[in-house]
């Protein structure tokens, strides 16, 4: 970081001690023909990605004291495409669960979707309109554990049904976290999700809200995924769909989640700009 003044989104020394070894090991495996492993400071690359995720700024508007756009995007795309972001995220999730006194992998998840309006530059081929909520853009599907840690992410056009997204989420959960045996969903997920879950060995339980009470009422077992969506909205890059590729939106979600987990693991407070 040198002598520059830190941004609220920067990782601390304690947080970099969690992230750094993974990325240094990744770099050590990427030796060029000339024997080079790269010159960029990976901590500053991470700081630039987290800055953009939190502030929502465009690539060209990254501050001059952070790595330039070309370098930051290069690593962001590389880690997205080779799965490095997913690997680090999952390892941090295991550590966070262990610190909370839980087993590394959960046995139950809460599943839900969220429709996000897309910016005007997002390709029409990857967007659509949510028939129920009338939101044009994309739909983000999450499966989270009881601690609110993300187990699986799916991003599609908003026109894709919750049913189809639920099936894709269950496939990801079964592939990466086979310990899960229960999934809590709302009434928007139809019978096909339950049947697919049964094939995977996951019992899909529909948890309905009590319509007799006015206003917002946290729904038992499912409230945690709603809370996660609310937390993600603090990251302005996720408050609207800005990414040209759905895969980039998935990666952004993982980075936002990682920022939260390293704060949990180091006992740091969450920076807020509510009074800015």
XYZ file of C-alpha atoms in Angstrom:
276
model
C 0.000 0.000 0.000
C 3.042 2.270 0.349
C 2.483 5.773 1.706
C -1.009 6.341 0.346
C -3.893 7.021 2.716
C -5.980 3.829 3.137
C -9.566 3.604 1.921
C -12.279 2.161 4.220
C -12.539 -0.849 1.883
C -8.811 -1.716 2.092
C -7.840 -4.974 3.760
C -5.961 -4.578 7.039
C -2.712 -6.363 7.826
C -4.659 -8.992 9.778
C -7.098 -9.484 6.903
C -4.303 -9.725 4.341
C -2.703 -12.390 6.532
C -5.813 -14.471 5.717
C -6.017 -13.690 1.991
C -2.350 -13.235 1.135
C -1.097 -16.831 1.492
C -3.751 -18.123 -0.939
C -2.876 -15.562 -3.584
C 0.882 -15.875 -3.082
C 0.558 -19.645 -3.544
C -1.513 -18.993 -6.681
C 1.170 -16.654 -8.030
C 3.957 -19.128 -7.286
C 2.293 -21.635 -9.607
C 2.046 -19.120 -12.482
C 5.642 -18.844 -13.658
C 6.095 -17.519 -17.179
C 8.465 -18.941 -19.780
C 10.898 -16.207 -18.795
C 10.681 -17.307 -15.157
C 8.617 -14.317 -13.970
C 5.625 -14.492 -11.632
C 4.276 -10.953 -12.074
C 5.202 -7.543 -10.676
C 1.916 -6.184 -9.367
C 1.243 -5.982 -5.643
C -1.558 -8.492 -5.169
C -2.717 -6.794 -1.976
C -3.260 -3.564 -3.908
C -5.075 -5.477 -6.652
C -7.436 -6.881 -3.991
C -7.866 -3.384 -2.518
C -8.839 -2.055 -5.957
C -11.383 -4.846 -6.497
C -12.904 -4.289 -3.050
C -12.949 -0.507 -3.571
C -14.877 -0.863 -6.796
C -17.225 -3.486 -5.347
C -18.048 -1.264 -2.379
C -18.297 2.098 -4.166
C -19.744 0.894 -7.480
C -17.414 3.096 -9.524
C -16.658 2.421 -13.181
C -13.359 0.851 -14.175
C -12.069 4.124 -15.581
C -12.869 5.905 -12.308
C -10.622 3.832 -10.063
C -8.487 6.246 -7.986
C -5.041 6.992 -9.372
C -3.334 5.720 -6.230
C -4.766 2.224 -6.789
C -3.556 -0.128 -9.551
C -4.667 0.970 -13.008
C -7.758 -0.441 -14.678
C -5.898 -2.798 -17.026
C -4.027 -4.544 -14.205
C -7.011 -4.723 -11.846
C -9.342 -6.091 -14.496
C -6.707 -8.577 -15.645
C -6.526 -10.188 -12.209
C -10.259 -9.877 -11.531
C -11.044 -11.713 -14.786
C -8.255 -14.244 -14.312
C -9.385 -15.175 -10.788
C -12.987 -15.309 -12.008
C -12.203 -17.627 -14.907
C -9.790 -19.997 -13.157
C -11.993 -20.299 -10.061
C -9.505 -18.740 -7.645
C -12.135 -16.398 -6.206
C -14.439 -19.364 -5.498
C -11.665 -21.412 -3.882
C -10.593 -18.584 -1.554
C -14.216 -17.797 -0.720
C -14.959 -21.398 0.234
C -11.809 -21.707 2.365
C -12.682 -18.491 4.211
C -16.219 -19.775 4.734
C -14.888 -22.940 6.381
C -12.679 -20.851 8.677
C -15.584 -18.552 9.563
C -17.816 -21.489 10.427
C -15.111 -23.067 12.565
C -14.577 -19.800 14.455
C -18.325 -19.735 15.167
C -18.112 -23.247 16.618
C -19.696 -24.951 13.604
C -18.505 -27.760 11.394
C -16.702 -26.752 8.209
C -19.684 -27.560 5.995
C -23.386 -26.943 6.741
C -26.264 -29.419 6.648
C -28.973 -26.903 5.729
C -29.318 -23.887 3.430
C -31.868 -21.171 2.779
C -32.537 -20.429 -0.893
C -34.038 -17.329 -2.497
C -33.729 -15.031 -5.515
C -33.472 -11.287 -6.014
C -34.227 -9.318 -9.190
C -31.778 -6.502 -9.982
C -32.246 -3.746 -12.553
C -29.562 -3.723 -15.218
C -27.612 -0.691 -16.405
C -28.141 0.352 -20.023
C -24.812 -1.075 -21.232
C -25.516 -4.629 -20.028
C -26.080 -6.899 -23.069
C -29.752 -7.572 -23.775
C -28.912 -11.187 -24.553
C -28.135 -11.801 -20.872
C -31.032 -9.868 -19.361
C -34.807 -10.162 -19.244
C -37.868 -9.016 -17.303
C -39.117 -10.595 -14.104
C -42.733 -11.435 -14.911
C -43.799 -11.145 -11.271
C -41.847 -8.142 -9.988
C -41.730 -6.386 -13.396
C -38.008 -5.717 -12.948
C -35.901 -5.592 -16.150
C -32.413 -6.944 -15.677
C -30.944 -10.000 -14.031
C -31.839 -12.294 -11.179
C -29.400 -13.298 -8.421
C -30.007 -16.613 -6.673
C -28.352 -17.482 -3.367
C -28.084 -20.504 -1.124
C -26.776 -19.523 2.322
C -26.130 -21.387 5.568
C -27.517 -20.586 9.024
C -24.725 -18.033 9.603
C -25.559 -16.145 6.420
C -22.492 -17.423 4.584
C -22.919 -17.973 0.867
C -22.802 -21.588 -0.295
C -23.831 -21.087 -3.936
C -24.521 -18.176 -6.311
C -26.364 -18.185 -9.635
C -26.924 -15.125 -11.842
C -29.326 -15.275 -14.786
C -31.625 -13.079 -16.840
C -34.520 -11.810 -14.691
C -36.933 -13.651 -16.991
C -35.639 -17.034 -15.780
C -38.042 -18.626 -13.310
C -37.237 -19.166 -9.643
C -37.810 -22.842 -10.319
C -34.978 -23.037 -12.858
C -32.655 -21.021 -10.621
C -33.518 -23.195 -7.629
C -32.561 -26.329 -9.546
C -29.224 -24.799 -10.577
C -28.532 -23.714 -6.999
C -29.254 -27.196 -5.658
C -26.887 -28.667 -8.258
C -24.117 -26.338 -7.072
C -24.836 -27.057 -3.417
C -24.760 -30.823 -3.993
C -21.536 -30.592 -6.001
C -19.547 -28.384 -3.637
C -21.214 -29.029 -0.257
C -22.551 -32.607 -0.230
C -23.197 -32.407 3.531
C -26.359 -30.350 2.894
C -29.528 -32.402 3.390
C -32.165 -29.663 3.817
C -33.036 -26.574 1.757
C -35.600 -23.992 2.910
C -37.382 -22.118 0.120
C -40.421 -19.878 -0.313
C -43.622 -20.628 -2.196
C -42.148 -19.268 -5.434
C -40.207 -22.488 -5.875
C -42.471 -25.128 -7.354
C -42.639 -28.912 -7.147
C -39.857 -29.422 -9.690
C -37.336 -28.024 -7.205
C -38.528 -30.459 -4.546
C -38.294 -33.388 -6.953
C -34.822 -32.347 -8.076
C -33.738 -31.953 -4.472
C -34.961 -35.460 -3.665
C -32.848 -36.852 -6.499
C -29.825 -35.089 -4.991
C -30.622 -36.241 -1.473
C -31.746 -32.775 -0.339
C -35.108 -32.352 1.390
C -36.685 -29.143 0.044
C -39.014 -27.544 2.599
C -41.349 -24.686 1.604
C -41.515 -22.161 4.459
C -44.461 -19.796 3.983
C -44.812 -16.384 5.605
C -47.701 -15.519 7.898
C -49.884 -13.158 5.842
C -52.010 -12.273 8.849
C -49.402 -9.826 10.162
C -49.010 -6.448 8.432
C -45.635 -5.066 7.325
C -42.316 -6.857 7.212
C -42.174 -10.040 9.242
C -38.992 -12.162 9.325
C -39.846 -15.644 8.106
C -38.545 -18.479 10.249
C -35.538 -20.272 8.718
C -35.649 -18.130 5.557
C -34.948 -14.714 7.114
C -31.202 -15.242 6.952
C -31.039 -15.209 3.150
C -33.067 -11.964 3.096
C -30.540 -10.468 5.505
C -27.685 -11.500 3.213
C -29.342 -9.748 0.269
C -29.669 -6.614 2.373
C -25.981 -6.776 3.328
C -24.939 -7.230 -0.288
C -26.783 -4.022 -1.176
C -24.230 -2.109 0.923
C -21.847 -2.932 -1.927
C -22.968 -0.481 -4.575
C -21.578 -2.511 -7.459
C -24.244 -5.102 -6.568
C -27.126 -2.671 -6.012
C -27.582 -2.525 -9.792
C -26.455 -4.964 -12.473
C -23.404 -3.364 -14.061
C -21.480 -6.425 -15.200
C -21.489 -7.324 -18.888
C -21.116 -11.017 -18.061
C -23.189 -12.914 -15.489
C -19.972 -14.678 -14.421
C -18.543 -11.306 -13.375
C -21.642 -10.640 -11.285
C -21.129 -13.980 -9.526
C -17.504 -13.036 -8.845
C -18.539 -9.639 -7.466
C -20.902 -11.393 -5.073
C -18.085 -13.650 -3.899
C -15.747 -10.681 -3.329
C -18.407 -8.853 -1.317
C -18.892 -12.004 0.740
C -15.135 -12.388 1.250
C -14.903 -8.803 2.501
C -17.497 -9.644 5.130
C -15.841 -12.889 6.174
C -12.364 -11.433 6.704
C -13.967 -8.789 8.931
C -15.682 -11.538 10.918
C -12.477 -13.512 11.239
C -10.448 -10.506 12.403
C -13.141 -8.939 14.572
C -13.144 -5.712 12.539
C -16.167 -3.432 12.357
C -17.975 -2.943 9.073
C -17.212 0.480 7.541
C -20.286 2.591 6.890
C -20.865 5.604 4.682
C -24.395 6.323 5.866
C -23.381 9.784 7.068
C -21.213 10.581 4.075
